Short mmCIF file of C-alpha atoms and ligand atoms in Angstrom, two decimals:
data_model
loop_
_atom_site.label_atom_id
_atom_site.label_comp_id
_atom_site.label_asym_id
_atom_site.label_seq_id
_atom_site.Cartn_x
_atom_site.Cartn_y
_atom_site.Cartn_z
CA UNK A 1084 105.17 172.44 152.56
CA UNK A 1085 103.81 168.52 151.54
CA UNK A 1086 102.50 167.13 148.21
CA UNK A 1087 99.09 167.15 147.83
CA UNK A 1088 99.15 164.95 145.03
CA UNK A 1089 101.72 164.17 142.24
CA UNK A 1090 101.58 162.21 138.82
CA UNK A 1091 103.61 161.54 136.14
CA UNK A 1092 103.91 159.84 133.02
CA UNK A 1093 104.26 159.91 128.95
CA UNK A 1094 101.26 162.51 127.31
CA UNK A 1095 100.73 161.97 123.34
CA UNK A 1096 102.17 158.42 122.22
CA UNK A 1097 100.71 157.86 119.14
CA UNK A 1098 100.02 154.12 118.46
CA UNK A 1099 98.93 152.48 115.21
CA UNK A 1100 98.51 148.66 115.17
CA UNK A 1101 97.75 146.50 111.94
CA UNK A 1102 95.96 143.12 111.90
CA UNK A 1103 96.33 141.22 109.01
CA UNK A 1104 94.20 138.11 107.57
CA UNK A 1105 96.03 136.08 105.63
CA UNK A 1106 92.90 134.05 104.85
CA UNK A 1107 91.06 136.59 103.27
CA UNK A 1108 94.53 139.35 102.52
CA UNK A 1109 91.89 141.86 105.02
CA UNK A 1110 93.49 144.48 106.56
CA UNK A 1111 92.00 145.86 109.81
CA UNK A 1112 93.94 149.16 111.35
CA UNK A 1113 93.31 151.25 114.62
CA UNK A 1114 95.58 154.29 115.60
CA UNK A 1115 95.57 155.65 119.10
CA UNK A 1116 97.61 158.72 121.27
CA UNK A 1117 97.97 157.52 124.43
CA UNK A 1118 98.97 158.92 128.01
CA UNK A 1119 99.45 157.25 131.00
CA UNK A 1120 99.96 158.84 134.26
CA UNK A 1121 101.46 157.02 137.66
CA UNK A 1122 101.21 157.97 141.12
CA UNK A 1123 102.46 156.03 143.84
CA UNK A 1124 105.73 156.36 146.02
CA UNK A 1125 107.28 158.73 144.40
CA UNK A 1126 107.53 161.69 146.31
CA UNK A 1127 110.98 161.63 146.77
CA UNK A 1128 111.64 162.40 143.60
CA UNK A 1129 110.46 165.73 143.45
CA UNK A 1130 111.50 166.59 147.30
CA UNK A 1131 114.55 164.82 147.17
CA UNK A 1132 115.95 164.83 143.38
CA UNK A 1133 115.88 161.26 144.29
CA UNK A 1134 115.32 159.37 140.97
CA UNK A 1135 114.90 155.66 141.99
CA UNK A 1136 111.66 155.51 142.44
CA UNK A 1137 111.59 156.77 138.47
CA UNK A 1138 109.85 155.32 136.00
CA UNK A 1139 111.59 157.10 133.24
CA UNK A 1140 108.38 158.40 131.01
CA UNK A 1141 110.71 156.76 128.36
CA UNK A 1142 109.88 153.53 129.49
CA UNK A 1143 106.32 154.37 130.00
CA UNK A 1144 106.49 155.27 126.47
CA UNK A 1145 107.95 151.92 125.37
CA UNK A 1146 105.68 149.96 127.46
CA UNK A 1147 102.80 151.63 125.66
CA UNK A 1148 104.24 150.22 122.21
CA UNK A 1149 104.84 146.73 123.76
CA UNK A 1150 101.18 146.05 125.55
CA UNK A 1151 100.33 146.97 121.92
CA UNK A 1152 102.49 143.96 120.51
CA UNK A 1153 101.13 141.97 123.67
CA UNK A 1154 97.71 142.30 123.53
CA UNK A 1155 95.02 143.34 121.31
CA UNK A 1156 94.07 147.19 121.23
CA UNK A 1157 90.81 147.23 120.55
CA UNK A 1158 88.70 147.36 122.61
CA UNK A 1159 90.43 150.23 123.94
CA UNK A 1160 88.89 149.41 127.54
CA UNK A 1161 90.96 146.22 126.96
CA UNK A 1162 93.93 147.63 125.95
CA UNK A 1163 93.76 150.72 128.52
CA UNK A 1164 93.14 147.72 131.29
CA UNK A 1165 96.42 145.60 130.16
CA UNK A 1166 98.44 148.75 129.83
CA UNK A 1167 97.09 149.81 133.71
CA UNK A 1168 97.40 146.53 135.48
CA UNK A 1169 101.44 146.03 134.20
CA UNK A 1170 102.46 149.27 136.07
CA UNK A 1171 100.83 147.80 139.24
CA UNK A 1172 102.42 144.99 138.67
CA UNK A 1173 105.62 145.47 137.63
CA UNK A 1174 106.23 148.22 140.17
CA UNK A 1175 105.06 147.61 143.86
CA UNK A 1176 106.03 151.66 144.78
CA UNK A 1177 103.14 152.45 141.90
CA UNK A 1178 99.91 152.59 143.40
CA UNK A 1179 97.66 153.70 140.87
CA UNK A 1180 97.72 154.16 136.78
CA UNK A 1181 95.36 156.44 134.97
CA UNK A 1182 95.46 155.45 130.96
CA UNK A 1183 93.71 157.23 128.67
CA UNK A 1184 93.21 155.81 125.07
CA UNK A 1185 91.74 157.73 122.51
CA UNK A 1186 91.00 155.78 119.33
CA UNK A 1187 90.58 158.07 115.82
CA UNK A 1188 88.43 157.24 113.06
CA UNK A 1189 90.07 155.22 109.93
CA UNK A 1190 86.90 154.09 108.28
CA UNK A 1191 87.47 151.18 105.45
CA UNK A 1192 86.29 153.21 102.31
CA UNK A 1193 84.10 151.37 99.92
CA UNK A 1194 85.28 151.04 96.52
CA UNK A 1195 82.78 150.46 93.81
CA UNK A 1196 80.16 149.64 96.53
CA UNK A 1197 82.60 147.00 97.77
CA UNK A 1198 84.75 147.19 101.23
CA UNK A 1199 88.15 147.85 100.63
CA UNK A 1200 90.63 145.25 101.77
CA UNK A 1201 93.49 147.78 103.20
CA UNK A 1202 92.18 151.17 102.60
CA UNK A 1203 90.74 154.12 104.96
CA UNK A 1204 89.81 157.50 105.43
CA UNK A 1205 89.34 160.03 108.34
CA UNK A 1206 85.53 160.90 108.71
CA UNK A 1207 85.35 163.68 111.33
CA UNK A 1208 87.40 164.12 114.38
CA UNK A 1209 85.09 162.11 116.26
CA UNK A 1210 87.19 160.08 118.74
CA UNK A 1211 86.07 157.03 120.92
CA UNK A 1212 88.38 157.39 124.60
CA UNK A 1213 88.21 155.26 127.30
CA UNK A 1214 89.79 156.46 130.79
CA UNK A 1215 90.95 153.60 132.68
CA UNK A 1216 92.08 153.70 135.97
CA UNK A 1217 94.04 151.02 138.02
CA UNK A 1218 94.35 151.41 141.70
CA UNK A 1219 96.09 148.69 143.61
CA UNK A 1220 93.78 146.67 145.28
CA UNK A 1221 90.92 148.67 144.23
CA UNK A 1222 90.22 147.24 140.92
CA UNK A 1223 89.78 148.64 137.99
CA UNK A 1224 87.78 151.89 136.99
CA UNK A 1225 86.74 152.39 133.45
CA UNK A 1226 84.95 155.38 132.02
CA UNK A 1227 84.33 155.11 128.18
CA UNK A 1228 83.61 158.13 126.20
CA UNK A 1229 82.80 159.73 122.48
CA UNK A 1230 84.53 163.03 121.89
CA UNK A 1231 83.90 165.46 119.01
CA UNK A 1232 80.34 163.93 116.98
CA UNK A 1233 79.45 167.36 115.84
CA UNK A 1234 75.69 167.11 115.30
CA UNK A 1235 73.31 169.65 113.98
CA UNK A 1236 69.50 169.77 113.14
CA UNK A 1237 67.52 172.61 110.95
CA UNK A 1238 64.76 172.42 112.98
CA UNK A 1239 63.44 170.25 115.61
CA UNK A 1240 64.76 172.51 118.28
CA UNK A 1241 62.77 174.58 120.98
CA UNK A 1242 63.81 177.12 124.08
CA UNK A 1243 61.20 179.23 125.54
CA UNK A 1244 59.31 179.43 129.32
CA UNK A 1245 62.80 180.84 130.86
CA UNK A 1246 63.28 183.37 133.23
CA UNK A 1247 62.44 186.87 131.72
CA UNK A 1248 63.72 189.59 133.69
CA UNK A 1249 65.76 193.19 133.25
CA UNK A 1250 68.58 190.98 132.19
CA UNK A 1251 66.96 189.45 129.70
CA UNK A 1252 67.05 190.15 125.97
CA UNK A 1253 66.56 186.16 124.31
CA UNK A 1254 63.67 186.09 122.16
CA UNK A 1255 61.22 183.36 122.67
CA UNK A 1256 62.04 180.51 120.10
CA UNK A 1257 59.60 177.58 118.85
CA UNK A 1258 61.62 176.30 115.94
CA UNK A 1259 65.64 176.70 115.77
CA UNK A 1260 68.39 175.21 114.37
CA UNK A 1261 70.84 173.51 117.41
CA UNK A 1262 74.07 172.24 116.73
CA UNK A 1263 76.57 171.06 119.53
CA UNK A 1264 79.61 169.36 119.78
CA UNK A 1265 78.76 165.74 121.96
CA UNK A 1266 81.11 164.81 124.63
CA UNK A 1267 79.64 161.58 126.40
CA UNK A 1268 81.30 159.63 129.16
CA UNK A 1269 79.60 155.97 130.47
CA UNK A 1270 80.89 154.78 133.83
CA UNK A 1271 80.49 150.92 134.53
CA UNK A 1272 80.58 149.28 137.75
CA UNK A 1273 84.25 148.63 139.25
CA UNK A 1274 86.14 146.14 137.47
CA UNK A 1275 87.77 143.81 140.80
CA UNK A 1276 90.78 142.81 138.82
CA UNK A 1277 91.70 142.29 134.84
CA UNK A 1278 89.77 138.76 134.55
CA UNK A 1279 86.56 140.73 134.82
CA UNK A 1280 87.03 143.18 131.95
CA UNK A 1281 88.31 140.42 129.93
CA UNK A 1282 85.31 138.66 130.75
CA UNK A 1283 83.09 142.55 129.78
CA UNK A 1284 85.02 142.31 126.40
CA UNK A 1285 81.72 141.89 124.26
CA UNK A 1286 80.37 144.50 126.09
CA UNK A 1287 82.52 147.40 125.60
CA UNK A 1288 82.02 147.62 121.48
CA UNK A 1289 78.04 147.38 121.90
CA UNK A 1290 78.03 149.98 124.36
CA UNK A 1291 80.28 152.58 122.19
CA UNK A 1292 77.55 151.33 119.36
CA UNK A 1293 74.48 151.54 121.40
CA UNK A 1294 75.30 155.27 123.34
CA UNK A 1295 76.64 156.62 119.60
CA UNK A 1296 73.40 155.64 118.47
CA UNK A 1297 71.00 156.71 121.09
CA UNK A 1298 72.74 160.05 121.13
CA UNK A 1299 72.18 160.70 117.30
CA UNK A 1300 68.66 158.96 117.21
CA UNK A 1301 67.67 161.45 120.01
CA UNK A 1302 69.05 163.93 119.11
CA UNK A 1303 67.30 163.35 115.74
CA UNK A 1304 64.03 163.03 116.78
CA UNK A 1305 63.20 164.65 119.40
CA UNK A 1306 61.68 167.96 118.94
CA UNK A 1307 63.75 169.96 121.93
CA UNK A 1308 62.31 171.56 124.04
CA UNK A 1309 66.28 172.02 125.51
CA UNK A 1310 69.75 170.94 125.35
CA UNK A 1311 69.09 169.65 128.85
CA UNK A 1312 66.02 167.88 128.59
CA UNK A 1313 67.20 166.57 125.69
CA UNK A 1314 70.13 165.18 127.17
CA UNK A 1315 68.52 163.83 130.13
CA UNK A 1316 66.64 161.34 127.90
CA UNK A 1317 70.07 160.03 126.42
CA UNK A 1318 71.19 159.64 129.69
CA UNK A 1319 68.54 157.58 130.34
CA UNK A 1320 68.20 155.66 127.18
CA UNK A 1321 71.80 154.84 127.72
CA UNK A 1322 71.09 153.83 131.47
CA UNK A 1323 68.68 150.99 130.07
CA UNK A 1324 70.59 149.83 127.23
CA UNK A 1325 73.58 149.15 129.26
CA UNK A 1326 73.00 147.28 132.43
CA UNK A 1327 77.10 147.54 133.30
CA UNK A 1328 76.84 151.18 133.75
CA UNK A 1329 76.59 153.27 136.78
CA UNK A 1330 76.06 156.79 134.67
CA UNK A 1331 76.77 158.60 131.92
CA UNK A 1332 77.59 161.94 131.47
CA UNK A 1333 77.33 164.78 128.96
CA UNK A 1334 78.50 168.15 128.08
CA UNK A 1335 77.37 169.99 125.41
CA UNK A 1336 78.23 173.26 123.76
CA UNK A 1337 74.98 175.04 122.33
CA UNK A 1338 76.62 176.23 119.02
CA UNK A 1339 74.37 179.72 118.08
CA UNK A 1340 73.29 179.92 114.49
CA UNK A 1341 71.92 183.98 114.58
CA UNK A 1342 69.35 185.35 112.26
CA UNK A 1343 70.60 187.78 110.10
CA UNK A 1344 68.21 190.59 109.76
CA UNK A 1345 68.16 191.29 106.54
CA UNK A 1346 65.35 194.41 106.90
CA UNK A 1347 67.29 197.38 106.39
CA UNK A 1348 68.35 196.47 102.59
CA UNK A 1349 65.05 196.90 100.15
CA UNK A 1350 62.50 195.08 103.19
CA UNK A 1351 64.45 192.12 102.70
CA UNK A 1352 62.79 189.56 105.25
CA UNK A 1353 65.09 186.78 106.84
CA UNK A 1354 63.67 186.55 110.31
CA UNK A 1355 61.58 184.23 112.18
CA UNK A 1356 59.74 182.04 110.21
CA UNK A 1357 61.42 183.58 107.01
CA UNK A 1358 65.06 183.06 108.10
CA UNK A 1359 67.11 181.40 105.95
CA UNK A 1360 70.46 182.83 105.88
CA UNK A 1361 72.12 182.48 109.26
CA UNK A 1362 75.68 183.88 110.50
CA UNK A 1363 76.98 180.41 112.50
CA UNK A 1364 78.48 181.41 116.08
CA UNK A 1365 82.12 180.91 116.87
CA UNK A 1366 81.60 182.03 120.16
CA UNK A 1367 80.30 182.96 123.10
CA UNK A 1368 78.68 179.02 123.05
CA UNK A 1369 76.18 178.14 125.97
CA UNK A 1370 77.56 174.85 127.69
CA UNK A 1371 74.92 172.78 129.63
CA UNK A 1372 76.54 169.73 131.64
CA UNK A 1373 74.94 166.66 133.17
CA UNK A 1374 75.77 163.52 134.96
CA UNK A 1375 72.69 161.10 135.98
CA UNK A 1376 73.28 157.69 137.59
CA UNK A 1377 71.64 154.69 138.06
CA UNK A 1378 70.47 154.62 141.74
O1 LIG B 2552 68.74 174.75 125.26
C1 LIG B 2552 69.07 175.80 125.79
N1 LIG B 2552 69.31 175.83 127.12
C2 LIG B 2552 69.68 176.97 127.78
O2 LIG B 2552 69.89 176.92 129.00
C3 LIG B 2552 69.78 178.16 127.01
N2 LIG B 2552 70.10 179.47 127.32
N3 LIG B 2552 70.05 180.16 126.19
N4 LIG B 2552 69.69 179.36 125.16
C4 LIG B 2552 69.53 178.11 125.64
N5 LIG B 2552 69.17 176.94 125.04
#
């Protein structure tokens, strides 16, 4: 028997960093859970019980906390960078580190119409991530992502034209509601060392903006004629908003709202054009996943 592949590291470190300004007595805050996984020359220590190639996931875990004393943490392409480049530094047996950052909402609240100064609230589990990847002598690979916008529209929503066969039961639908749950990845062009996504820094927020934007503006206003069509146009949009990217990727649950029919109690009528009382769908959920790149 031989390793195929092996990595290891610290799963879950939750991170929250505060920056103060003194000037103005602003308080800015960003939590984080972390993981960061190492491969390199470390086979040994599972073949071997051979524990100095180790990188105890304890320090892993402390590094984590220190990078975020270090350096800034936002963005988190930034932070995931620093936090990937130190283990290939510090450690010649490491040869790559995958970091993933996932940043959670703390929105300032607004207080009599007025930001407040040092106060925040959770609004959705919408998460922005950022996988980074640091390979030695390969650069840096970033893939930036938004996890868990849950999205739904009345109407505005379309499927018809598929295959109709013996297997087939779907009704036809011209108008329905669609609800999914977005999960978005952007890939940008290799990063050759840490100088160049210090240098992208500006980039990185207006992407997050721009593809958060373009996903809820078309998913807004198009009138679907398909989770994948639709999602082929984000793609797209996203493609020409953001020159640094190579693709972007999506996957989508289609969350079922069913028609209740309603017939059967005094004629009641709550289907098709009449519906209005719908029984939401836990599950089964269609899934439709794309990638598109540039080229
Ligand atoms: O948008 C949709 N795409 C599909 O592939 C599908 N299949 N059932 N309903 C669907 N809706």
């Amino acid at each position: 028997a031989s390793i195929a592949s092996a990595r290891y590291g610290k799963d879950n470190v939750r991170v929250y960093k505060v920056e103060r300004d003194a000037a103005t007595g602003v308080q800015t805050v960003t939590e984080m859970t972390v993981c960061v996984l190492l491969e390199g020359a470390i086979d040994v220590s599972y073949t071997k019980a051979d524990n100095s190639v180790v990188v105890a996931t304890d320090s892993i875990k402390n590094t984590i906390y220190l990078k975020a004393k270090e350096h800034p943490v936002t963005p988190p392409e930034l932070y995931a960078s620093y936090i990937g480049s130190h283990f290939l530094e510090k450690y010649s047996h490491i040869t790559a580190a995958h970091v993933k950052v996932v940043t959670h909402r703390w929105t300032r609240m607004s207080i009599d119409g007025k930001p407040h100064p040092h106060s925040f609230y959770r609004d959705g589990n919408e998460t922005r991530n950022v996988e980074a990847v640091a390979r030695r002598g390969k650069g840096i690979e970033i893939r930036s992502g938004i996890v868990g916008l849950l999205v739904l529209k009345s109407t505005g929503s379309q499927f018809h034209g598929f295959v109709r066969d013996e297997f087939t039961t779907l009704p036809e639908v011209w108008d329905r509601i669609l609800s999914t749950d977005v999960d978005c990845g952007w890939t940008w062009k290799n990063f050759p060392a840490m100088s160049a996504v210090e240098q992208a820094v500006p980039k990185f927020d207006k992407a997050w903006e721009d593809a958060r934007s373009i996903t809820m503006k078309t998913f807004a206003e198009e009138n679907s004629p398909s989770v994948q069509n639709t999602m082929y146009k984000m793609c797209e949009y996203i493609l020409q908003a953001v020159p640094e990217v190579e693709n972007v990727d999506y996957s989508l649950p289609n969350k079922h709202y069913f028609e209740v029919d309603m017939s059967w109690h005094k004629g009641f009528k709550n289907t098709g054009k009449d519906a209005e009382v719908y029984a939401p769908q836990s599950g089964p959920n269609g899934l439709i996943e794309l990638t598109v790149s540039r080229s």
